[in-house]
Amino acid sequence: MAVILIYPLILCILGLVVWVAYLVSSPSQYDGPPPGSGKGTVLVHVLVLGDIGRSPRMTYHALSIAKHGGIVNLIGYLESPPHPDLLNNPNITISPLPSPPKRPQSIPFIVFAPWKVLLQVYHLAWLLAYGLEPAQWILVQNPPSIPTLAIASLICRLRNTKLMIDWHNYGWTILSGTRGAGHPLVRLSKIYECYFGRLGFFHLTVTHAMARQLRRPPYSITQPMIPVHDRPASIFQPITNPSTRREILIRVLPDAEKALVPRLLDGTMRLVVSSTSWTPDEDFSIFLDALIQYAATSDTTPTPVLAIITGKGPQKAMYLDQIAALTAAGRLPNVRIATAFLPFADYAALLACADLGVCLHMSSSGVDLPMKVVDMFGAGLPVAAYAGYESVGELVKEGGNGRGFETAGELAGILVHLLGDEGKGELERLRKGAVKEGKRRWDEEWDGKVGIIMGLVS
Ligand SMILES: *[C@@H]1O[C@H](CO)[C@@H](O)[C@H](O)[C@H]1NC(C)=O
């Protein structure tokens, strides 16, 4: 009961704070390009309530706007190092937000969350209303939705700015993954997101499926909307010269696995790569069970496999213990599982050397897509991907550039087939499909869509 009462109260306080700020001195409005810049210069505030260094899509938006002569203020947290091209670009200014406070163990979520949101409202509203020049566009990433959607739509109204919402996913579905679908906070954030989502001037989505869904209740968005698919960064490229494979493997494989390089090169051992956040929404047990079943295949002796798992996360230690126990018990013959945490460039090179990528992404909304598969295709790597959600077919084409699975048994079957002699031809076909898919890059996707809408590309 207390929960239900706290939130309307907080919304009232927020409303009051913003209203008072508005009354005290109303912000200037956008009426043409900033003085001194060329006629027709487009000023865009790109806003993400997250770490800029880990927001690749907003980084690409900013770089694309700047490349076409737009002036960008990129607003977000400065935690990990941002993409170097952002820092070197004269058309981009980073306007950092103070990092959000971390919740101390002793303070309950229900007390801490509103406090954190209030701080964010204060910093954001001030920056967008007074700290920065009024812009022609605010391009905001959703999620996080709270409080960005509310603040951005209010500021846009006050400053005569157009709001473009870039839908990566939904905040409330992510929250329901951690809090449970019936939690009052989840219901409230769904109402919030549906209401403020309708205040955009233009909408971008990561899939066609998401665009279709946003047109229907409960979202019921009526403004113009286009899907802009994610594309691989230029660092992800297939290997053009096979002789570099050896050199790359020796450089990037963990020390304990370097002795396996000759077997990987002559094909008597296969290399499978997966990257995981080691959280329950990427259920690693599916992959582990599949490898156990693969090792136990009785009709043929399976080709030995080296599986490299990259990424950091909470369940990593637990699974490493399980893997060690299974290996010691002899349940993973012909399968070697190793973990690695690689610099970005080495990860990209490793993908280009692998035989198959495995993706365990389970979409909370059912309509987003895993960036890691986009990157695998960029490196020319075919994938076996969890396929139990609506939008997966917009990226992974069954039998074209990869294979889909929903259970460990299905994944084991795919591994037996594609890594064995019998599946060699098919794997080669999938690889060609992956290379083809990965050739389509961000610029093509962006210039003809967002560039035209923003008036940067004619
Ligand atoms: C910055 O904008 C100008 C046009 O105003 C453009 O010619 C130039 O290429 C842009 N620079 C970068 C690095 O994107």
Short mmCIF file of C-alpha atoms and ligand atoms in Angstrom, two decimals:
data_model
loop_
_atom_site.label_atom_id
_atom_site.label_comp_id
_atom_site.label_asym_id
_atom_site.label_seq_id
_atom_site.Cartn_x
_atom_site.Cartn_y
_atom_site.Cartn_z
CA MET A 1 0.00 0.00 0.00
CA ALA A 2 2.78 2.41 0.99
CA VAL A 3 4.36 1.90 -2.42
CA ILE A 4 1.23 2.92 -4.23
CA LEU A 5 1.04 6.12 -2.19
CA ILE A 6 4.68 7.11 -2.46
CA TYR A 7 4.81 7.34 -6.23
CA PRO A 8 1.96 9.75 -6.97
CA LEU A 9 3.40 11.89 -4.20
CA ILE A 10 6.81 11.89 -5.83
CA LEU A 11 5.32 12.68 -9.21
CA CYS A 12 3.59 15.68 -7.63
CA ILE A 13 6.85 16.86 -6.10
CA LEU A 14 8.63 16.42 -9.42
CA GLY A 15 5.93 18.36 -11.19
CA LEU A 16 6.23 21.14 -8.64
CA VAL A 17 10.01 21.32 -8.89
CA VAL A 18 9.94 21.57 -12.67
CA TRP A 19 7.07 24.05 -12.63
CA VAL A 20 8.83 26.33 -10.16
CA ALA A 21 12.01 26.16 -12.19
CA TYR A 22 10.00 27.16 -15.25
CA LEU A 23 8.33 30.07 -13.48
CA VAL A 24 11.56 31.40 -12.01
CA SER A 25 13.12 31.88 -15.41
CA SER A 26 11.72 30.35 -18.54
CA PRO A 27 14.32 28.91 -20.93
CA SER A 28 15.05 30.43 -24.31
CA GLN A 29 13.46 28.90 -27.40
CA TYR A 30 14.89 27.51 -30.57
CA ASP A 31 14.49 29.98 -33.44
CA GLY A 32 17.05 29.06 -36.07
CA PRO A 33 20.67 27.89 -35.97
CA PRO A 34 23.06 29.24 -33.31
CA PRO A 35 24.71 32.60 -34.14
CA GLY A 36 28.03 32.28 -35.92
CA SER A 37 27.28 28.88 -37.44
CA GLY A 38 26.37 28.56 -41.09
CA LYS A 39 22.84 29.07 -42.25
CA GLY A 40 20.87 25.88 -41.92
CA THR A 41 23.14 24.34 -39.28
CA VAL A 42 21.26 21.69 -37.33
CA LEU A 43 21.87 21.52 -33.58
CA VAL A 44 20.98 18.20 -31.91
CA HIS A 45 21.11 17.17 -28.27
CA VAL A 46 21.70 13.42 -28.12
CA LEU A 47 20.62 12.15 -24.71
CA VAL A 48 21.21 8.81 -23.02
CA LEU A 49 20.79 8.32 -19.29
CA GLY A 50 23.62 5.80 -19.32
CA ASP A 51 27.36 5.47 -19.80
CA ILE A 52 28.30 7.07 -23.13
CA GLY A 53 31.19 4.60 -23.53
CA ARG A 54 28.73 1.71 -23.41
CA SER A 55 26.08 3.28 -25.63
CA PRO A 56 27.28 2.29 -29.10
CA ARG A 57 24.07 3.18 -30.91
CA MET A 58 23.88 6.72 -29.49
CA THR A 59 27.59 7.08 -30.29
CA TYR A 60 26.90 6.18 -33.94
CA HIS A 61 23.96 8.61 -34.07
CA ALA A 62 26.21 11.39 -32.78
CA LEU A 63 28.99 10.58 -35.25
CA SER A 64 26.57 10.42 -38.17
CA ILE A 65 24.94 13.75 -37.30
CA ALA A 66 28.36 15.38 -36.98
CA LYS A 67 29.62 13.84 -40.22
CA HIS A 68 26.81 15.54 -42.11
CA GLY A 69 27.60 18.91 -40.59
CA GLY A 70 25.23 18.86 -37.61
CA ILE A 71 26.39 20.16 -34.23
CA VAL A 72 25.95 17.62 -31.43
CA ASN A 73 25.77 17.86 -27.68
CA LEU A 74 26.07 14.31 -26.41
CA ILE A 75 24.60 14.08 -22.92
CA GLY A 76 25.19 11.09 -20.65
CA TYR A 77 27.44 9.63 -17.97
CA LEU A 78 31.20 9.56 -18.47
CA GLU A 79 32.17 6.26 -16.83
CA SER A 80 34.12 4.16 -19.31
CA PRO A 81 36.17 5.87 -22.05
CA PRO A 82 33.93 7.12 -24.90
CA HIS A 83 34.65 6.14 -28.52
CA PRO A 84 37.83 8.06 -29.54
CA ASP A 85 36.12 9.49 -32.64
CA LEU A 86 33.69 11.33 -30.36
CA LEU A 87 36.52 13.03 -28.52
CA ASN A 88 38.33 14.08 -31.69
CA ASN A 89 35.30 15.42 -33.52
CA PRO A 90 35.08 19.22 -33.65
CA ASN A 91 31.31 19.04 -34.25
CA ILE A 92 30.62 17.05 -31.05
CA THR A 93 30.66 18.30 -27.49
CA ILE A 94 30.16 15.87 -24.64
CA SER A 95 28.02 17.33 -21.85
CA PRO A 96 28.53 14.90 -18.98
CA LEU A 97 25.91 14.32 -16.32
CA PRO A 98 27.13 13.69 -12.76
CA SER A 99 27.27 9.89 -12.25
CA PRO A 100 24.22 8.58 -10.41
CA PRO A 101 24.73 7.65 -6.75
CA LYS A 102 25.14 3.92 -6.01
CA ARG A 103 22.66 2.41 -3.59
CA PRO A 104 24.23 1.53 -0.22
CA GLN A 105 23.17 -1.92 1.05
CA SER A 106 21.50 -0.37 4.11
CA ILE A 107 19.03 1.78 2.13
CA PRO A 108 16.02 -0.01 0.63
CA PHE A 109 15.36 0.30 -3.12
CA ILE A 110 11.99 1.91 -2.52
CA VAL A 111 13.57 4.84 -0.67
CA PHE A 112 16.68 5.12 -2.79
CA ALA A 113 15.09 4.98 -6.27
CA PRO A 114 12.94 8.14 -5.86
CA TRP A 115 15.91 10.01 -4.43
CA LYS A 116 18.05 9.01 -7.38
CA VAL A 117 15.31 10.02 -9.83
CA LEU A 118 14.94 13.41 -8.14
CA LEU A 119 18.66 14.05 -8.52
CA GLN A 120 18.51 13.02 -12.17
CA VAL A 121 15.51 15.29 -12.78
CA TYR A 122 17.35 18.18 -11.26
CA HIS A 123 20.56 17.70 -13.29
CA LEU A 124 18.80 16.94 -16.55
CA ALA A 125 16.20 19.67 -16.38
CA TRP A 126 18.80 22.25 -15.56
CA LEU A 127 21.18 21.18 -18.30
CA LEU A 128 18.53 20.89 -21.01
CA ALA A 129 16.65 24.03 -20.07
CA TYR A 130 19.50 26.42 -19.23
CA GLY A 131 22.89 24.74 -19.56
CA LEU A 132 22.65 24.23 -23.31
CA GLU A 133 21.49 26.28 -26.28
CA PRO A 134 18.01 25.40 -27.50
CA ALA A 135 18.33 22.74 -30.20
CA GLN A 136 16.34 21.83 -33.27
CA TRP A 137 16.16 18.21 -32.11
CA ILE A 138 16.53 16.22 -28.94
CA LEU A 139 17.29 12.60 -29.76
CA VAL A 140 16.68 10.51 -26.67
CA GLN A 141 17.38 6.84 -26.03
CA ASN A 142 14.64 4.78 -24.41
CA PRO A 143 15.15 3.00 -22.00
CA PRO A 144 15.97 4.26 -19.45
CA SER A 145 12.65 6.05 -19.60
CA ILE A 146 12.52 7.52 -16.11
CA PRO A 147 12.94 10.44 -15.94
CA THR A 148 14.35 11.10 -19.43
CA LEU A 149 11.14 10.81 -21.47
CA ALA A 150 9.21 13.15 -19.18
CA ILE A 151 11.97 15.73 -18.94
CA ALA A 152 12.87 15.64 -22.62
CA SER A 153 9.26 16.02 -23.73
CA LEU A 154 8.70 18.92 -21.33
CA ILE A 155 11.86 20.70 -22.44
CA CYS A 156 10.97 20.19 -26.08
CA ARG A 157 7.64 21.89 -25.49
CA LEU A 158 9.27 24.78 -23.61
CA ARG A 159 12.09 25.33 -26.08
CA ASN A 160 10.40 24.72 -29.42
CA THR A 161 12.53 21.60 -30.00
CA LYS A 162 11.46 18.42 -31.83
CA LEU A 163 11.68 15.22 -29.82
CA MET A 164 12.96 12.09 -31.54
CA ILE A 165 12.69 8.95 -29.42
CA ASP A 166 15.01 6.07 -30.27
CA TRP A 167 13.33 2.94 -28.92
CA HIS A 168 15.95 0.29 -28.07
CA ASN A 169 13.63 -1.64 -25.81
CA TYR A 170 11.05 -0.94 -23.10
CA GLY A 171 12.00 0.15 -19.61
CA TRP A 172 9.07 -1.63 -17.99
CA THR A 173 9.80 -5.05 -19.50
CA ILE A 174 13.38 -4.89 -18.27
CA LEU A 175 12.14 -3.86 -14.82
CA SER A 176 9.60 -6.67 -14.77
CA GLY A 177 12.48 -9.10 -15.36
CA THR A 178 14.03 -8.09 -12.05
CA ARG A 179 10.96 -7.06 -10.00
CA GLY A 180 8.25 -9.39 -11.33
CA ALA A 181 5.43 -8.45 -13.70
CA GLY A 182 2.92 -7.65 -10.92
CA HIS A 183 5.12 -5.19 -9.01
CA PRO A 184 3.45 -1.77 -8.65
CA LEU A 185 6.61 -0.05 -9.88
CA VAL A 186 6.47 -2.11 -13.07
CA ARG A 187 2.84 -1.19 -13.67
CA LEU A 188 3.53 2.46 -12.97
CA SER A 189 6.53 2.57 -15.29
CA LYS A 190 4.47 0.95 -18.03
CA ILE A 191 1.81 3.65 -17.75
CA TYR A 192 4.52 6.30 -17.66
CA GLU A 193 6.31 4.93 -20.73
CA CYS A 194 3.10 4.59 -22.73
CA TYR A 195 2.01 8.13 -21.87
CA PHE A 196 5.28 9.96 -22.47
CA GLY A 197 6.14 7.77 -25.45
CA ARG A 198 3.24 9.40 -27.27
CA LEU A 199 4.78 12.86 -26.88
CA GLY A 200 7.54 12.28 -29.44
CA PHE A 201 7.63 14.11 -32.76
CA PHE A 202 9.34 11.24 -34.54
CA HIS A 203 10.21 7.69 -33.49
CA LEU A 204 13.03 5.31 -34.36
CA THR A 205 12.93 1.62 -33.44
CA VAL A 206 15.49 -1.19 -33.59
CA THR A 207 13.13 -3.60 -35.38
CA HIS A 208 10.04 -3.67 -37.58
CA ALA A 209 8.37 -5.80 -34.91
CA MET A 210 8.91 -3.08 -32.32
CA ALA A 211 7.46 -0.42 -34.65
CA ARG A 212 4.37 -2.57 -35.21
CA GLN A 213 3.98 -3.07 -31.48
CA LEU A 214 4.32 0.65 -30.69
CA ARG A 215 1.45 1.39 -33.07
CA ARG A 216 -0.87 -0.85 -31.06
CA PRO A 217 -2.26 -0.42 -27.54
CA PRO A 218 -1.09 0.13 -24.89
CA TYR A 219 1.46 2.35 -26.67
CA SER A 220 -0.80 3.61 -29.48
CA ILE A 221 1.79 5.93 -30.97
CA THR A 222 0.51 7.88 -33.96
CA GLN A 223 3.52 9.99 -34.99
CA PRO A 224 5.82 8.97 -37.87
CA MET A 225 8.10 6.04 -37.03
CA ILE A 226 10.82 4.12 -38.84
CA PRO A 227 12.94 1.11 -37.91
CA VAL A 228 16.71 1.74 -38.01
CA HIS A 229 18.48 -1.59 -37.59
CA ASP A 230 21.75 -1.80 -35.70
CA ARG A 231 24.78 -2.43 -37.88
CA PRO A 232 28.27 -3.66 -37.03
CA ALA A 233 30.99 -1.16 -36.17
CA SER A 234 33.82 -0.98 -38.69
CA ILE A 235 36.15 -2.82 -36.28
CA PHE A 236 34.20 -6.04 -37.03
CA GLN A 237 35.47 -7.38 -40.36
CA PRO A 238 35.82 -10.89 -41.80
CA ILE A 239 39.33 -12.23 -42.30
CA THR A 240 40.32 -11.65 -45.91
CA ASN A 241 43.67 -13.40 -45.73
CA PRO A 242 43.40 -16.88 -44.11
CA SER A 243 47.07 -16.86 -43.12
CA THR A 244 46.35 -14.17 -40.52
CA ARG A 245 44.17 -16.62 -38.60
CA ARG A 246 47.12 -18.29 -36.91
CA GLU A 247 48.66 -15.02 -35.84
CA ILE A 248 45.36 -13.76 -34.41
CA LEU A 249 44.62 -17.00 -32.52
CA ILE A 250 48.07 -17.00 -30.93
CA ARG A 251 47.58 -13.41 -29.86
CA VAL A 252 44.04 -13.54 -28.49
CA LEU A 253 43.49 -17.04 -27.07
CA PRO A 254 44.03 -17.43 -23.32
CA ASP A 255 47.54 -18.75 -22.57
CA ALA A 256 46.28 -22.18 -21.50
CA GLU A 257 44.63 -22.70 -24.91
CA LYS A 258 47.44 -21.53 -27.18
CA ALA A 259 48.67 -25.11 -27.62
CA LEU A 260 45.40 -25.90 -29.42
CA VAL A 261 46.07 -23.48 -32.29
CA PRO A 262 47.47 -26.10 -34.73
CA ARG A 263 44.37 -28.27 -34.26
CA LEU A 264 42.07 -25.28 -34.79
CA LEU A 265 43.96 -24.42 -37.96
CA ASP A 266 43.81 -27.90 -39.48
CA GLY A 267 40.12 -28.26 -38.55
CA THR A 268 40.48 -31.25 -36.22
CA MET A 269 39.10 -28.99 -33.51
CA ARG A 270 36.37 -26.37 -33.90
CA LEU A 271 36.20 -22.93 -32.29
CA VAL A 272 32.86 -21.73 -30.93
CA VAL A 273 32.54 -18.27 -29.38
CA SER A 274 29.84 -16.90 -27.16
CA SER A 275 29.65 -13.66 -25.28
CA THR A 276 27.39 -13.44 -22.27
CA SER A 277 26.52 -11.00 -19.51
CA TRP A 278 26.39 -14.00 -17.11
CA THR A 279 22.93 -12.97 -15.91
CA PRO A 280 19.68 -14.98 -15.72
CA ASP A 281 18.31 -13.29 -18.85
CA GLU A 282 21.06 -14.94 -20.88
CA ASP A 283 20.66 -18.44 -19.57
CA PHE A 284 24.13 -19.95 -19.88
CA SER A 285 22.84 -23.31 -18.62
CA ILE A 286 21.27 -23.88 -22.08
CA PHE A 287 24.70 -23.71 -23.70
CA LEU A 288 26.35 -25.79 -20.99
CA ASP A 289 23.66 -28.49 -21.24
CA ALA A 290 24.01 -28.46 -25.02
CA LEU A 291 27.77 -29.02 -24.71
CA ILE A 292 27.19 -31.91 -22.28
CA GLN A 293 24.76 -33.50 -24.75
CA TYR A 294 27.17 -32.80 -27.60
CA ALA A 295 29.99 -34.57 -25.76
CA ALA A 296 27.71 -37.54 -25.06
CA THR A 297 26.58 -37.96 -28.69
CA SER A 298 26.81 -41.68 -29.33
CA ASP A 299 26.20 -42.30 -33.04
CA THR A 300 29.30 -40.36 -34.16
CA THR A 301 32.30 -39.18 -32.21
CA PRO A 302 31.81 -35.42 -32.09
CA THR A 303 34.54 -33.15 -33.43
CA PRO A 304 36.50 -31.73 -30.48
CA VAL A 305 35.38 -28.23 -29.62
CA LEU A 306 36.99 -25.27 -27.94
CA ALA A 307 34.32 -22.91 -26.58
CA ILE A 308 35.52 -19.44 -25.61
CA ILE A 309 33.08 -17.48 -23.48
CA THR A 310 33.70 -13.77 -23.11
CA GLY A 311 32.09 -11.26 -20.79
CA LYS A 312 31.87 -10.39 -17.11
CA GLY A 313 28.90 -10.85 -14.84
CA PRO A 314 27.39 -12.07 -11.59
CA GLN A 315 26.90 -15.78 -12.41
CA LYS A 316 30.34 -16.33 -13.89
CA ALA A 317 31.98 -17.85 -10.80
CA MET A 318 29.05 -20.21 -10.26
CA TYR A 319 29.24 -21.57 -13.81
CA LEU A 320 33.04 -21.85 -13.71
CA ASP A 321 32.68 -24.12 -10.67
CA GLN A 322 30.10 -26.21 -12.52
CA ILE A 323 32.32 -26.49 -15.59
CA ALA A 324 35.29 -27.56 -13.45
CA ALA A 325 33.17 -30.20 -11.70
CA LEU A 326 31.74 -31.53 -14.99
CA THR A 327 35.18 -31.69 -16.56
CA ALA A 328 36.61 -33.51 -13.53
CA ALA A 329 33.72 -35.99 -13.68
CA GLY A 330 34.55 -36.74 -17.33
CA ARG A 331 31.25 -35.39 -18.63
CA LEU A 332 32.82 -33.04 -21.15
CA PRO A 333 35.13 -35.24 -23.25
CA ASN A 334 36.15 -33.53 -26.48
CA VAL A 335 34.85 -30.22 -25.15
CA ARG A 336 37.04 -27.55 -23.67
CA ILE A 337 35.41 -24.46 -22.19
CA ALA A 338 37.52 -21.40 -21.46
CA THR A 339 36.58 -17.87 -20.47
CA ALA A 340 38.26 -14.68 -21.57
CA PHE A 341 37.82 -10.98 -21.13
CA LEU A 342 39.32 -9.35 -24.20
CA PRO A 343 39.98 -5.81 -25.37
CA PHE A 344 37.44 -4.80 -28.02
CA ALA A 345 39.79 -5.19 -30.98
CA ASP A 346 40.89 -8.67 -29.86
CA TYR A 347 37.26 -9.72 -29.38
CA ALA A 348 36.49 -8.56 -32.92
CA ALA A 349 39.50 -10.50 -34.26
CA LEU A 350 38.51 -13.63 -32.32
CA LEU A 351 35.01 -13.57 -33.86
CA ALA A 352 36.52 -13.47 -37.33
CA CYS A 353 38.58 -16.62 -36.53
CA ALA A 354 35.76 -18.70 -35.05
CA ASP A 355 33.65 -21.39 -36.74
CA LEU A 356 30.35 -20.59 -35.03
CA GLY A 357 28.97 -17.94 -32.68
CA VAL A 358 26.40 -18.80 -30.02
CA CYS A 359 23.94 -16.19 -28.76
CA LEU A 360 21.78 -16.76 -25.67
CA HIS A 361 20.05 -13.36 -25.70
CA MET A 362 16.45 -13.69 -24.53
CA SER A 363 14.59 -10.54 -25.35
CA SER A 364 12.60 -9.07 -22.42
CA SER A 365 10.31 -7.22 -24.82
CA GLY A 366 10.32 -9.86 -27.55
CA VAL A 367 11.01 -7.17 -30.15
CA ASP A 368 14.64 -6.11 -29.70
CA LEU A 369 17.76 -7.71 -31.20
CA PRO A 370 21.15 -8.69 -29.77
CA MET A 371 23.95 -6.36 -30.82
CA LYS A 372 26.43 -9.20 -30.39
CA VAL A 373 24.90 -11.09 -33.32
CA VAL A 374 25.13 -7.93 -35.43
CA ASP A 375 28.83 -7.80 -34.56
CA MET A 376 29.31 -11.53 -35.30
CA PHE A 377 27.87 -11.00 -38.78
CA GLY A 378 30.17 -8.01 -39.19
CA ALA A 379 33.05 -10.43 -38.56
CA GLY A 380 31.55 -12.90 -41.04
CA LEU A 381 30.67 -15.41 -38.32
CA PRO A 382 27.49 -17.50 -38.65
CA VAL A 383 25.47 -17.96 -35.46
CA ALA A 384 23.32 -20.35 -33.50
CA ALA A 385 20.94 -18.03 -31.67
CA TYR A 386 18.18 -18.41 -29.13
CA ALA A 387 15.11 -17.79 -31.28
CA GLY A 388 12.14 -17.79 -28.90
CA TYR A 389 11.04 -14.20 -29.58
CA GLU A 390 9.20 -12.32 -32.30
CA SER A 391 11.86 -10.12 -33.87
CA VAL A 392 14.73 -12.64 -34.16
CA GLY A 393 13.96 -13.36 -37.84
CA GLU A 394 14.77 -9.75 -38.76
CA LEU A 395 18.42 -10.61 -38.11
CA VAL A 396 19.00 -14.36 -37.96
CA LYS A 397 17.76 -15.97 -41.18
CA GLU A 398 17.19 -19.69 -40.58
CA GLY A 399 19.53 -21.58 -42.89
CA GLY A 400 20.70 -18.29 -44.44
CA ASN A 401 23.17 -16.84 -41.96
CA GLY A 402 22.51 -18.94 -38.88
CA ARG A 403 20.27 -21.39 -37.05
CA GLY A 404 17.78 -20.78 -34.27
CA PHE A 405 17.15 -22.91 -31.16
CA GLU A 406 14.93 -22.75 -28.11
CA THR A 407 16.20 -25.68 -26.02
CA ALA A 408 19.55 -27.17 -25.09
CA GLY A 409 18.64 -30.28 -27.09
CA GLU A 410 18.08 -28.23 -30.25
CA LEU A 411 21.36 -26.38 -29.77
CA ALA A 412 23.19 -29.70 -29.26
CA GLY A 413 21.69 -30.98 -32.53
CA ILE A 414 22.85 -27.85 -34.38
CA LEU A 415 26.38 -28.23 -32.96
CA VAL A 416 26.60 -31.92 -33.90
CA HIS A 417 25.46 -31.17 -37.43
CA LEU A 418 27.35 -27.96 -38.22
CA LEU A 419 30.64 -28.88 -36.55
CA GLY A 420 30.72 -32.41 -37.95
CA ASP A 421 31.82 -33.47 -41.45
CA GLU A 422 28.27 -33.80 -42.64
CA GLY A 423 27.47 -30.13 -41.95
CA LYS A 424 30.63 -28.66 -43.51
CA GLY A 425 28.83 -27.53 -46.67
CA GLU A 426 26.01 -25.95 -44.74
CA LEU A 427 28.36 -24.13 -42.36
CA GLU A 428 30.18 -22.70 -45.36
CA ARG A 429 26.86 -21.50 -46.83
CA LEU A 430 25.90 -19.91 -43.51
CA ARG A 431 29.26 -18.19 -43.37
CA LYS A 432 28.65 -16.65 -46.80
CA GLY A 433 25.25 -15.50 -45.57
CA ALA A 434 26.82 -13.95 -42.47
CA VAL A 435 29.43 -12.09 -44.53
CA LYS A 436 26.66 -10.78 -46.79
CA GLU A 437 24.49 -9.64 -43.88
CA GLY A 438 27.52 -8.02 -42.18
CA LYS A 439 28.36 -5.97 -45.29
CA ARG A 440 25.44 -3.67 -44.64
CA ARG A 441 26.81 -0.97 -42.40
CA TRP A 442 25.42 1.85 -40.29
CA ASP A 443 26.00 4.73 -42.74
CA GLU A 444 23.75 3.20 -45.38
CA GLU A 445 21.06 2.58 -42.83
CA TRP A 446 21.33 6.00 -41.19
CA ASP A 447 21.95 8.45 -44.01
CA GLY A 448 18.85 7.59 -45.99
CA LYS A 449 16.57 7.52 -42.96
CA VAL A 450 17.53 9.67 -39.97
CA GLY A 451 19.77 11.98 -42.03
CA ILE A 452 16.87 12.93 -44.28
CA ILE A 453 14.41 13.42 -41.42
CA MET A 454 16.81 15.69 -39.56
CA GLY A 455 17.40 17.68 -42.72
CA LEU A 456 21.09 16.80 -42.84
CA VAL A 457 21.00 14.65 -45.96
CA SER A 458 19.05 15.63 -49.03
C1 LIG B 1 31.95 18.94 -39.09
O1 LIG B 1 31.02 19.71 -39.85
C2 LIG B 1 31.49 20.22 -41.06
C3 LIG B 1 30.40 21.08 -41.68
O2 LIG B 1 29.94 22.04 -40.78
C4 LIG B 1 31.86 19.11 -41.97
O3 LIG B 1 32.37 19.62 -43.21
C5 LIG B 1 32.91 18.24 -41.31
O4 LIG B 1 33.20 17.13 -42.11
C6 LIG B 1 32.43 17.78 -39.93
N1 LIG B 1 33.54 17.12 -39.27
C7 LIG B 1 33.49 15.85 -38.81
C8 LIG B 1 34.76 15.34 -38.24
O5 LIG B 1 32.50 15.16 -38.83
#
